[in-house]
Coordinates of C-alpha atoms in Angstrom, one line a residue:
X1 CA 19.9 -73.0 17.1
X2 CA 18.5 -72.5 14.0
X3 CA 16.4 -69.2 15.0
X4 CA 19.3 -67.9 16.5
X5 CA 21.8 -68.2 13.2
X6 CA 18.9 -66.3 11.4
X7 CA 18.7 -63.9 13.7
X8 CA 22.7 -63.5 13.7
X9 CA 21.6 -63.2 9.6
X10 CA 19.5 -60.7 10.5
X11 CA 21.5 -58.7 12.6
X12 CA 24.8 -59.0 10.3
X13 CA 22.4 -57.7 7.4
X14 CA 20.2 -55.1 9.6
X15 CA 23.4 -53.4 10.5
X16 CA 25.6 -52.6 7.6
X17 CA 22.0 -51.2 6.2
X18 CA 21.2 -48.6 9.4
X19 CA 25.0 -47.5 9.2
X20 CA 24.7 -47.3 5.4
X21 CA 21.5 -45.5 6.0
X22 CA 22.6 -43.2 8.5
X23 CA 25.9 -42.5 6.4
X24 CA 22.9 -42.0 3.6
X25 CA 21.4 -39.3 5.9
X26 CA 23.8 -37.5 7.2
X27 CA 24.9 -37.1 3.3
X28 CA 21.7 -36.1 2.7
X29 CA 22.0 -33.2 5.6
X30 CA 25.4 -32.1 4.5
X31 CA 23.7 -31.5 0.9
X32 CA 20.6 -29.9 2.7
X33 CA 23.3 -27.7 4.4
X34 CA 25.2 -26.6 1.6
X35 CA 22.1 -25.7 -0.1
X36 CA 21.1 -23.2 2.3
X37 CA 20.9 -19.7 1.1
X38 CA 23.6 -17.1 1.8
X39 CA 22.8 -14.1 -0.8
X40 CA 20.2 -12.1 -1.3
X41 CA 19.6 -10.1 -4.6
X42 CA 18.1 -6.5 -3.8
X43 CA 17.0 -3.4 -6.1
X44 CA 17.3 0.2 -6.0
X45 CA 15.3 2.3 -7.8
X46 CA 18.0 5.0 -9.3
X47 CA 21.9 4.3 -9.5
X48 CA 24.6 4.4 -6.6
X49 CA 26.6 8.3 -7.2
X50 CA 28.3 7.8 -4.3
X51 CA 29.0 6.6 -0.2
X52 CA 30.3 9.7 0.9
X53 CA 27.6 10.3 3.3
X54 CA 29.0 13.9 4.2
X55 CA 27.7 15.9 1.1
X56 CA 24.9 13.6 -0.8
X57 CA 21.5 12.0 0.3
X58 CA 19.8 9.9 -2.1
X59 CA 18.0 7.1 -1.2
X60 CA 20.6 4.7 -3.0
X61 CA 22.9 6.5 -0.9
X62 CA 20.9 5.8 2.1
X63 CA 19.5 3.0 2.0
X64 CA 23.2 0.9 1.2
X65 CA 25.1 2.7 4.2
X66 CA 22.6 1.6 6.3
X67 CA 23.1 -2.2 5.5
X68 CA 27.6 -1.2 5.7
X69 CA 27.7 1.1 8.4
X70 CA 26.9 2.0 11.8
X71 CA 26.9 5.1 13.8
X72 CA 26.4 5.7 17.3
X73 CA 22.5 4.2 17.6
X74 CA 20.6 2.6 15.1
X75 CA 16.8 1.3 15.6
X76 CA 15.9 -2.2 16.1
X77 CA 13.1 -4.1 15.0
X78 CA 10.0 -2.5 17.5
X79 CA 11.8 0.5 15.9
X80 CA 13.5 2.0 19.2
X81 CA 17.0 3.5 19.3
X82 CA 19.6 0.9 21.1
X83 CA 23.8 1.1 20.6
X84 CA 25.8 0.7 17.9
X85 CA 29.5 2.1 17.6
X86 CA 28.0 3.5 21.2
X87 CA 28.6 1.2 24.2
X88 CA 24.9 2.5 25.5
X89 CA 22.4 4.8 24.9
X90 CA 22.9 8.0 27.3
X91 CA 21.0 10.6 29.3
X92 CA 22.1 14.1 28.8
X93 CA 23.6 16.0 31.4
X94 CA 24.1 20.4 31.4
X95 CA 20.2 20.7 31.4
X96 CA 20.1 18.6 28.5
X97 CA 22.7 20.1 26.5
X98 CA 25.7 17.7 26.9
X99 CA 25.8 14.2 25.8
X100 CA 28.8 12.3 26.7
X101 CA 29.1 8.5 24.8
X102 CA 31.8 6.2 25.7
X103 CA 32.5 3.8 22.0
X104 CA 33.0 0.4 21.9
X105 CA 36.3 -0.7 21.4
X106 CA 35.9 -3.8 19.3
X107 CA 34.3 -1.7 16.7
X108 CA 36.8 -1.6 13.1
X109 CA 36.5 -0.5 9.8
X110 CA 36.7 -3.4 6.9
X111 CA 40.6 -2.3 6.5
X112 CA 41.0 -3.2 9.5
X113 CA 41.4 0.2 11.6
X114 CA 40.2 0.7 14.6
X115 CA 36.5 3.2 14.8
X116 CA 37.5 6.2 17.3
X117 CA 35.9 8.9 18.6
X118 CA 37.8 10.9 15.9
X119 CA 36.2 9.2 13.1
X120 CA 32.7 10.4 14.5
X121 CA 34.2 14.5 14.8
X122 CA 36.1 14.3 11.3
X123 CA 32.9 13.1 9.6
X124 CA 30.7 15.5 11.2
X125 CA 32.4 18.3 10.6
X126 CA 32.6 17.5 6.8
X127 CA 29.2 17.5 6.7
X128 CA 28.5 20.9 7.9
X129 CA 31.7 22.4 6.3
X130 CA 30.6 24.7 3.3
X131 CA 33.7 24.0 1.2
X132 CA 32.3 20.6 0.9
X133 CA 28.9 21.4 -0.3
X134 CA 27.1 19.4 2.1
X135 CA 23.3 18.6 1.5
X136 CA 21.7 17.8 4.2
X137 CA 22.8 20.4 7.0
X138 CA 19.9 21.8 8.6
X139 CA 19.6 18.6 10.7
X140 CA 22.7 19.1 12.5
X141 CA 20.7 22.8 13.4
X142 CA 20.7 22.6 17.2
X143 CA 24.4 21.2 17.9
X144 CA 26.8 24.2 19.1
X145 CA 27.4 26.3 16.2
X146 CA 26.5 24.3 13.7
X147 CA 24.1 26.7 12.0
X148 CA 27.2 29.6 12.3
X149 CA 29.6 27.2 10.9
X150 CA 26.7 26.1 7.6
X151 CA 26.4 30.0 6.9
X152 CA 30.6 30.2 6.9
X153 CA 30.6 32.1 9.8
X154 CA 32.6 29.8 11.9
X155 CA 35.2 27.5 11.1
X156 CA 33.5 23.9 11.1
X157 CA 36.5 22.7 13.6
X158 CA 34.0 25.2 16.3
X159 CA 31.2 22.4 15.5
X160 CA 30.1 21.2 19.1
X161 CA 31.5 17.6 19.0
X162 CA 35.0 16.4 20.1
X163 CA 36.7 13.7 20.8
X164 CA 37.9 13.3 24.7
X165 CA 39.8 10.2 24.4
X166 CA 40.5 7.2 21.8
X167 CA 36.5 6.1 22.5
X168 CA 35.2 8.8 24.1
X169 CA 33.1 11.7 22.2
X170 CA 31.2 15.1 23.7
X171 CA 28.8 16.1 22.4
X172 CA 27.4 19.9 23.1
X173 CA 23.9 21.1 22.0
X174 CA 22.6 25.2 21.9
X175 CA 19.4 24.2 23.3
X176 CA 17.7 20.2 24.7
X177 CA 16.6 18.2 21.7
X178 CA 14.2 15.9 22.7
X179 CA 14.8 14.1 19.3
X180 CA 18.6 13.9 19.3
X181 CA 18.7 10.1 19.9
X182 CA 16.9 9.3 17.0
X183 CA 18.4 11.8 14.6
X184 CA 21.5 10.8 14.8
X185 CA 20.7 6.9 13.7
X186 CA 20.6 9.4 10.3
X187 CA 23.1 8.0 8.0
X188 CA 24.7 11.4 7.5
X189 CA 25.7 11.2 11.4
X190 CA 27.7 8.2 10.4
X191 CA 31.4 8.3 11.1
X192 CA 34.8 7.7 8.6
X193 CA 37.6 6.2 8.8
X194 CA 39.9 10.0 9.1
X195 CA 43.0 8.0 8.5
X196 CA 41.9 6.3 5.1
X197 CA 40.0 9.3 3.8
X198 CA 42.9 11.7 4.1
X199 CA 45.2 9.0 2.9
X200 CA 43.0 8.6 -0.5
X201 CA 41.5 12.3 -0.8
X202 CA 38.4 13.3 0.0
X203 CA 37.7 13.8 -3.7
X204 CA 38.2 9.9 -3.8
X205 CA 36.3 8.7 -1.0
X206 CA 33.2 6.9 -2.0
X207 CA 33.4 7.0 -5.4
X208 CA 33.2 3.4 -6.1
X209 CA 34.2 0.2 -3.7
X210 CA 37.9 0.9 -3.7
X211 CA 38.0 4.0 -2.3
X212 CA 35.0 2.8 0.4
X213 CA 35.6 1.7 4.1
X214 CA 32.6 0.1 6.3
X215 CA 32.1 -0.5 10.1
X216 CA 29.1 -2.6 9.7
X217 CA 27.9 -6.1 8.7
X218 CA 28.9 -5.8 5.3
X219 CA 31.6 -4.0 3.0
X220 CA 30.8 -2.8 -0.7
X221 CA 32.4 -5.3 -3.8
X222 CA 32.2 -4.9 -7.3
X223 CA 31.0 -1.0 -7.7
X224 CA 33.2 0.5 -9.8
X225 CA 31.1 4.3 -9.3
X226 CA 29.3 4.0 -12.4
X227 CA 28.0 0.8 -12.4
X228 CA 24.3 0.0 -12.1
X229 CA 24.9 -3.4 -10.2
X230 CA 27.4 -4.1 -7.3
X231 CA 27.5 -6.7 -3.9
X232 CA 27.9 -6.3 0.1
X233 CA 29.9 -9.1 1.5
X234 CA 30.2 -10.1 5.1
X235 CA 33.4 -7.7 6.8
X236 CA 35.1 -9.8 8.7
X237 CA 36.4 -7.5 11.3
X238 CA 32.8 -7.1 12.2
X239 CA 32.3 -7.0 16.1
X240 CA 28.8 -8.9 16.1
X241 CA 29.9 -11.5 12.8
X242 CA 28.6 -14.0 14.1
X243 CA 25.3 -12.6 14.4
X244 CA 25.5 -12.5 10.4
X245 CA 24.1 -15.2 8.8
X246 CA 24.2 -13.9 4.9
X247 CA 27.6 -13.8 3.0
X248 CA 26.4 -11.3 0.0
X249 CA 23.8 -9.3 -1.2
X250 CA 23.7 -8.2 -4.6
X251 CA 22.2 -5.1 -5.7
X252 CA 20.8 -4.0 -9.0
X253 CA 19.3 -1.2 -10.2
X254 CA 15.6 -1.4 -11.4
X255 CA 13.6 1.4 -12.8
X256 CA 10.9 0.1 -13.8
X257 CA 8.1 -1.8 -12.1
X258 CA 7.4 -4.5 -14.7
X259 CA 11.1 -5.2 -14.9
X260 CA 10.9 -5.6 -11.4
X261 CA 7.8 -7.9 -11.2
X262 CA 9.4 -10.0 -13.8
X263 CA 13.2 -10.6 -12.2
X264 CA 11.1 -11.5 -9.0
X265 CA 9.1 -13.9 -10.7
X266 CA 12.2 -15.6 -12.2
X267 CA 14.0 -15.8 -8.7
X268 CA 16.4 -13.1 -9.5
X269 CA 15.3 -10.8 -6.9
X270 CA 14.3 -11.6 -3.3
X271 CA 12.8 -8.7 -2.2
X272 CA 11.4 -6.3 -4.9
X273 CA 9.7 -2.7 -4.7
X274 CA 6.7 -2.2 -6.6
X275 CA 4.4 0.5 -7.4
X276 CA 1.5 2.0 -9.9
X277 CA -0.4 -0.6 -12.2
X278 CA 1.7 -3.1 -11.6
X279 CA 1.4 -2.9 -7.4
X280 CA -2.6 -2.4 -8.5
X281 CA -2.3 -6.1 -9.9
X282 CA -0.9 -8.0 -6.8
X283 CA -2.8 -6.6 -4.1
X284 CA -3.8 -10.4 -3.9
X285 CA -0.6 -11.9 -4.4
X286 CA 0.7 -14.2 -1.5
X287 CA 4.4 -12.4 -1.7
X288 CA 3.2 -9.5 -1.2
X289 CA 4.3 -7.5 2.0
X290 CA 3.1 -4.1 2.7
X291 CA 5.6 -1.9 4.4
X292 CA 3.7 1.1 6.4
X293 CA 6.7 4.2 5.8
X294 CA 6.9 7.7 7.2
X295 CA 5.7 8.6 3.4
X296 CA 3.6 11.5 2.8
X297 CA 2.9 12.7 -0.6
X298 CA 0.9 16.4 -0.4
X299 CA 0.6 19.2 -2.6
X300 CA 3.2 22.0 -2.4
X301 CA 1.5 25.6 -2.1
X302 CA 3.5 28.4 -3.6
X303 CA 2.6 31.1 -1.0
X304 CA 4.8 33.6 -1.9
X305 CA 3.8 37.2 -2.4
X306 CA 2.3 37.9 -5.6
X307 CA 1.3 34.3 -6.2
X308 CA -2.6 33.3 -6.8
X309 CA -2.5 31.1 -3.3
X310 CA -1.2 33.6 -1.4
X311 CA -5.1 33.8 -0.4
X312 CA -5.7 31.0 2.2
X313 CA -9.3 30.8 1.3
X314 CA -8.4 29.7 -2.2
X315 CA -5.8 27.4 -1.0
X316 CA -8.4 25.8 1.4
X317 CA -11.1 25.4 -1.1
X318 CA -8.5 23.1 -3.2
X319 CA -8.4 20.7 -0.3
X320 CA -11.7 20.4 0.3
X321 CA -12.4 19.3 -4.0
X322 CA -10.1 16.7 -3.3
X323 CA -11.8 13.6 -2.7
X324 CA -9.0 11.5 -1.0
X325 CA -10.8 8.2 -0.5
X326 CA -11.7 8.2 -4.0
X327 CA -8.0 9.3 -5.2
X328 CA -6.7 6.3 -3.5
X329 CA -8.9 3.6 -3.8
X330 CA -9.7 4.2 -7.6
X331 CA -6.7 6.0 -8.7
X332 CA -3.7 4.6 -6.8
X333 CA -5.5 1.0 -5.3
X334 CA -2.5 -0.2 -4.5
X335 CA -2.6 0.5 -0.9
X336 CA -2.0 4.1 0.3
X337 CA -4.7 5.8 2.3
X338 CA -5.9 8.8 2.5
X339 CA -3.5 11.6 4.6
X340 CA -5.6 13.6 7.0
X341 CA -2.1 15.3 8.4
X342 CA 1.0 15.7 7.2
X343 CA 2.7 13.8 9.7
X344 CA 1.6 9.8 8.8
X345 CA 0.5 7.1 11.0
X346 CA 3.2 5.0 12.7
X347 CA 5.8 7.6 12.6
X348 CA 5.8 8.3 16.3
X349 CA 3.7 7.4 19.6
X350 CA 2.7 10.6 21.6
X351 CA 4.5 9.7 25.1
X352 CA 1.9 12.4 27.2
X353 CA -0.8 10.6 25.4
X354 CA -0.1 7.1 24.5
X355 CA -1.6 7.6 21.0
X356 CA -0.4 7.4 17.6
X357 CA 0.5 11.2 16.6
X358 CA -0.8 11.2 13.3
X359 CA -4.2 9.9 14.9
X360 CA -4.8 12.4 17.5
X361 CA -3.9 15.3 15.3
X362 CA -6.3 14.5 12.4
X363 CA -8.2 16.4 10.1
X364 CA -11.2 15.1 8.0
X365 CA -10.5 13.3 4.7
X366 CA -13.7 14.2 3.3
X367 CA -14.0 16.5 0.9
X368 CA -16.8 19.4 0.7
X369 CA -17.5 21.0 -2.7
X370 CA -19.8 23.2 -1.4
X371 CA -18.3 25.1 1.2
X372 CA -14.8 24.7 -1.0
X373 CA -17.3 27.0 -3.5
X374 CA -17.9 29.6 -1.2
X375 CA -14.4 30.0 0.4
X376 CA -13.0 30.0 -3.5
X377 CA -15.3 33.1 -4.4
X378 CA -14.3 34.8 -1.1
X379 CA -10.7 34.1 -1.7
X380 CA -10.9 35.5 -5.8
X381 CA -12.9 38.8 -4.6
X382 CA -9.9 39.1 -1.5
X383 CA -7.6 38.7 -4.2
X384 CA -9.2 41.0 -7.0
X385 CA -9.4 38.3 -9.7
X386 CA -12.1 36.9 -11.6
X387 CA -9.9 33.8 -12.6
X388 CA -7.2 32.1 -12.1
X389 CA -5.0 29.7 -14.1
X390 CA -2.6 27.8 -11.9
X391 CA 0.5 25.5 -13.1
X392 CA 0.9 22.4 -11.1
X393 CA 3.7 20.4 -11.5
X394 CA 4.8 16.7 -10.6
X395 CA 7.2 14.0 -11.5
X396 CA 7.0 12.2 -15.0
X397 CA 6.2 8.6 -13.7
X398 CA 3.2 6.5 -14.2
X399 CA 1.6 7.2 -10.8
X400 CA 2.5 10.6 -10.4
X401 CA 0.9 11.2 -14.0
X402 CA -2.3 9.7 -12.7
X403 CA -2.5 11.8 -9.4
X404 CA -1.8 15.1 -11.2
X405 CA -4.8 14.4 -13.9
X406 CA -7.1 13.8 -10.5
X407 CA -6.1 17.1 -9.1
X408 CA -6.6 18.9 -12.9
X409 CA -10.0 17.2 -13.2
X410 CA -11.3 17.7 -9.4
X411 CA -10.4 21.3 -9.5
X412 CA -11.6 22.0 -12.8
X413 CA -14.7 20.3 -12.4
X414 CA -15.8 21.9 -9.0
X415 CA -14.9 25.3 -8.9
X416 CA -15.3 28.2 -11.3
X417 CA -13.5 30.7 -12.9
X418 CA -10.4 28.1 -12.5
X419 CA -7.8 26.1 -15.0
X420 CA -5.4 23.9 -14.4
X421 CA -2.3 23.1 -16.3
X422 CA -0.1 19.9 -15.7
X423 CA 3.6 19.8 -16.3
X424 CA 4.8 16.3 -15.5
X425 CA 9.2 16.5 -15.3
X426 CA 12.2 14.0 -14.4
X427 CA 13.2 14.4 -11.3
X428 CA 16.0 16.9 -11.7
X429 CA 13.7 19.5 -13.6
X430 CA 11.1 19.3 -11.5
X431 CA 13.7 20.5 -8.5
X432 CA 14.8 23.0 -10.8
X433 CA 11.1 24.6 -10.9
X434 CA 10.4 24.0 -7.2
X435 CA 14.2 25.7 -6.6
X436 CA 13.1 28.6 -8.8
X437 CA 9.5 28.8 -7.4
X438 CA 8.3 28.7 -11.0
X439 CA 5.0 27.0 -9.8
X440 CA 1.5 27.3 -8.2
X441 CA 1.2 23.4 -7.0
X442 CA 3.6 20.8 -6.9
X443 CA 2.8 17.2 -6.4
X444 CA 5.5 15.9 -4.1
X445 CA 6.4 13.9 -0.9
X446 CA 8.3 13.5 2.5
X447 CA 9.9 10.8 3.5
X448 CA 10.8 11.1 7.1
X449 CA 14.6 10.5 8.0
X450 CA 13.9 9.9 11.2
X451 CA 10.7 8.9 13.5
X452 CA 9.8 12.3 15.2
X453 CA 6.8 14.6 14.2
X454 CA 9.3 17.5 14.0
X455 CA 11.3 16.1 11.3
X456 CA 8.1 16.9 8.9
X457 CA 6.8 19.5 10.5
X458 CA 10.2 21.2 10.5
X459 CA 10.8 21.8 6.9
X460 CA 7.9 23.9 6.7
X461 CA 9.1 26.7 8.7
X462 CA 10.1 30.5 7.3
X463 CA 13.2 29.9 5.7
X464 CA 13.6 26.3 5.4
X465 CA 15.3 24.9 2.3
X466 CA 13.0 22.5 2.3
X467 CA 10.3 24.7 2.5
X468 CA 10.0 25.4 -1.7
X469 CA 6.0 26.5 -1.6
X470 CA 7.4 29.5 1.2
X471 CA 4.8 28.9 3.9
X472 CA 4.9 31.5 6.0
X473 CA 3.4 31.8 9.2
X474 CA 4.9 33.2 12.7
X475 CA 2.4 31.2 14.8
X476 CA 3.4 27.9 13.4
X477 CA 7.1 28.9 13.9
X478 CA 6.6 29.7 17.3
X479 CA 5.6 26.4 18.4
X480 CA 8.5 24.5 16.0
X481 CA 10.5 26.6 17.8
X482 CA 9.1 26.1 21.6
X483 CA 9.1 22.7 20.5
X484 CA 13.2 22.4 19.5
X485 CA 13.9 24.3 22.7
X486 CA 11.5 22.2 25.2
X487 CA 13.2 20.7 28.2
X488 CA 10.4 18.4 29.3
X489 CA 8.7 15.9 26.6
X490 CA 5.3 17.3 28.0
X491 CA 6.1 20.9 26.5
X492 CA 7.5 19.6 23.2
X493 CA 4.8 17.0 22.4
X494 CA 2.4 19.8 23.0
X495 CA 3.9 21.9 20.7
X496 CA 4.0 19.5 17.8
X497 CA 0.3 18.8 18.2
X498 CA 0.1 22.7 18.0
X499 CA 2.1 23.1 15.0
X500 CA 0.0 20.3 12.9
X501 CA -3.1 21.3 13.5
X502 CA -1.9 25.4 13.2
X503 CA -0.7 23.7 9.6
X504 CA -4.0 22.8 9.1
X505 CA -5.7 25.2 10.0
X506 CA -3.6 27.9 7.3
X507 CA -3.7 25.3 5.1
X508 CA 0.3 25.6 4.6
X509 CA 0.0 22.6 2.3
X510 CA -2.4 20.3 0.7
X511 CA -2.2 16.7 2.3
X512 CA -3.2 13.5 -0.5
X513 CA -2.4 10.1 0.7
X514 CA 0.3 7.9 2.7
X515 CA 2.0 5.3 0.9
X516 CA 2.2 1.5 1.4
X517 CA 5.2 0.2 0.4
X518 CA 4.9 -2.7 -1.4
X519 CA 7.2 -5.6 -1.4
X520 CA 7.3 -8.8 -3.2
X521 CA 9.4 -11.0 -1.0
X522 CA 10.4 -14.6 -1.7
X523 CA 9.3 -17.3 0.8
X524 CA 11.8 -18.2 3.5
X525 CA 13.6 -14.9 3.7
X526 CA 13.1 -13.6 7.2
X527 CA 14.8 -11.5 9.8
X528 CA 14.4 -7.9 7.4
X529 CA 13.8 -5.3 9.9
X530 CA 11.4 -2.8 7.7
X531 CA 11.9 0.5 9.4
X532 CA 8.8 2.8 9.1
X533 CA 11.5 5.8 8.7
X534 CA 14.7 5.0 7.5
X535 CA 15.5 2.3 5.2
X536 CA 15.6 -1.5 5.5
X537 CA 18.2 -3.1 7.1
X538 CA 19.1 -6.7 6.2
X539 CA 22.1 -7.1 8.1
X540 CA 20.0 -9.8 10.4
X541 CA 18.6 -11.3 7.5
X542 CA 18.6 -15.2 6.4
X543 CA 16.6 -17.9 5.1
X544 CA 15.0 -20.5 6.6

């Protein structure tokens, strides 16, 4: 008897505490819960202008629409094109000059309006229409017209893409484009809300958060078009919300890599870019993630007539002076190898070969003073000079200070007969000179929009804006243009591996390194797809 009334003790005692205790628990989860992290503090490097994606492209720009908005494909995290506003990706039909995409229908903007095929048109047309001052046209080069309709020849309502229906769009091509599918995950194919941007002005729209609509994960707060900090919360009439596990990211803008070290270190960003002497001094650091990018920086060649390099030999005997491994190991060290093609590593997989592009197309990153002598007194004899003084300008950061002194000191020092005079400008003065072709060398970059060999290689043929150094050669265009043309992958992959290595081989410009970018990225965030070209996209994002 006298066992059991302890035991009875025992038990009335035992369990009031396991209840208490598991009340105590499941307390302690609901406070583990609410702790769990739903914002994420970002950086850009330069200021928001605007989110009108028809007639800007910064990287601001770029990189916020591509965490608001979604067009008809956007990559994944293997980096391969799947839908978006699109209910699949589609096969071509008319010989491959005809794509028509049936939209989703759950798809709306964060006011609430439904996304139609219209949206996709209206959009695309502004961004070729000339009264609109559009940037970025020569991608759209290749869909009906759209060339005719940049140089005002045609009206841009002759563009070839209409709308067949509420959620149906056709879209019609001059020629196959074995790229097409991943050029349009561009954020300037993007669509807008027609309704809302007539009903505002498109003098208004996406000047600041007010006048901005979204069809993505997220819609802009708190950006008032002048502002160097705003946030992205969650849209609600999101189709795939629930898929969304963060409520806000907050950006701010961050110029300068010390200032960005330090807000990391303090918790107040979550994923920080870094670069220069301060990327140099966390190579070790366990935060630190290096993002390989389709990020090419390479010396611009002002061929045009009259100029020094006109002379290839000249021109060839600079890139061989350049020691490369040296350049980035003991003048950048923060990660960036040397470039031995203009096209870097991970862009693109060669589908008739199985190997990395950039691989199979290399040239040698070692440098050759010797034979660089010879070809540089061959080229000043062709050219009827003695000597030459060339002007070589870059942009007025840290690195870019760094690289441009190498180049002075490693032509200088190894060829004859030769100086070398270093302007280092903000960015908007240095496009002035590259506009006004008031240089021999320019220190620059490309950052690929898209992951296709052709979206490098194509800027450099006659005529391209992009093309500031005016390389010039018909071979070279031949194949870029046998290449946009190319009905079977087998013809246009062959063509690209012509046109690098004809690039090459005419020394059209001067290849330096690829960049690494770096990140510094608190623990637990996860779920950031890091696209090699293109811009992060943290829509997926959240912390475990």
């Amino acid at each position: 008897m006298g066992i059991v009334m302890e035991k009875r003790k025992i038990i009335k005692i035992v369990v009031p505490l396991i209840i208490g205790m598991s009340f105590l628990s499941a307390c302690a989860a609901k406070k583990d819960a609410s702790k769990q992290k739903t914002t994420l503090n970002l950086m850009q490097t330069s200021e928001l202008t605007t989110l009108d994606n028809t007639n800007q492209a910064t990287m601001s720009e770029f990189s916020t629409l591509t965490n608001i908005d979604e067009g008809l494909y956007k990559l994944n995290s293997k980096n391969k094109v799947v839908p978006a506003i699109a209910k699949s990706v589609v096969k071509p039909t008319n010989g491959g000059k005809t794509y028509t995409i049936q939209l989703r229908q759950d798809a709306r903007w964060s006011n609430g309006d439904k996304v139609t095929a219209q949206d996709f048109v209206y959009s695309w047309r502004r961004s070729v229409d000339p009264a609109n001052k559009p940037v970025y046209t020569y991608v759209f080069s290749g869909i009906k017209n759209a060339d005719a309709v940049v140089a005002g020849k045609l009206p841009s309502s002759q563009l070839g893409i209409e709308a067949v229906g509420k959620y149906k769009l056709k879209i019609t091509l001059e020629h196959p484009m074995q790229s097409f599918n991943k050029l349009v995950t561009m954020p300037v194919f993007l669509p807008q809300d027609k309704s809302f941007v007539q009903k505002i002005g498109t003098k208004k729209y996406g000047t600041n958060a007010k006048y901005t609509v979204s069809n993505g994960a997220f819609k802009i707060t708190k950006w008032t078009g002048i502002n160097d900090s705003y946030s992205l919360v969650k849209n609600k009439y999101y189709y795939a919300k629930k898929q969304v596990k963060l409520n806000k990211i907050n950006y701010a803008t961050v110029k300068d890599d010390n200032t960005a070290y330090n807000l990391f270190k303090t918790n107040k960003l979550d994923d920080a870019t870094v670069s220069g002497v301060v990327a140099q001094g966390l190579q070790n650091n366990k935060n630190l993630k290096k993002v390989n990018r389709a990020w090419t920086y390479y010396l611009q060649v002002n061929q045009s007539a009259g100029s020094p390099l006109a002379n290839a030999k000249l021109r060839k005997a600079i890139s061989l002076v350049v020691n490369r491994n040296e350049l980035t190991k003991k003048v950048l060290g923060d990660g960036s190898t040397a470039a031995s093609s203009f096209v870097s590593p991970e862009t693109a997989t060669d589908p008739t070969t199985g190997k990395d592009f950039s691989t199979e197309t290399a040239n040698t990153t070692q440098s050759n003073v010797k034979k660089a002598k010879k070809l540089w007194q061959e080229g000043l004899a062709e050219s009827g000079k003695t000597s030459i003084t060339l002007n070589l300008i870059a942009e007025d950061t840290e690195t870019q200070k760094k690289v441009a002194e190498y180049i002075q000191s490693a032509v200088q020092s190894k060829l004859n007969n030769v100086s070398v005079k270093v302007q280092n400008l903000p960015a908007k003065g240095l496009s002035n000179k590259k506009t006004a072709g008031e240089f021999d060398l320019s220190l620059w970059y490309w950052l690929a929009d898209y992951a296709d060999p052709i979206n490098y290689l194509g800027i450099l043929t006659t005529g391209n804006s992009m093309n500031t150094g005016k390389y010039s050669d018909s071979v070279f265009d031949s194949y870029i243009a046998n290449a946009q043309v190319a009905k079977t992958r087998t013809v246009y992959w062959s063509n690209l591996r012509k046109a690098e290595k004809r690039l090459q081989a005419t020394t059209g410009i001067i290849p330096l390194y690829y960049v690494k970018e770096d990140h510094l990225v608190q623990d637990g965030l996860t779920g950031v797809i890091y696209h090699t070209a293109g811009f992060a996209d943290y829509t997926r994002s959240y912390w475990k």
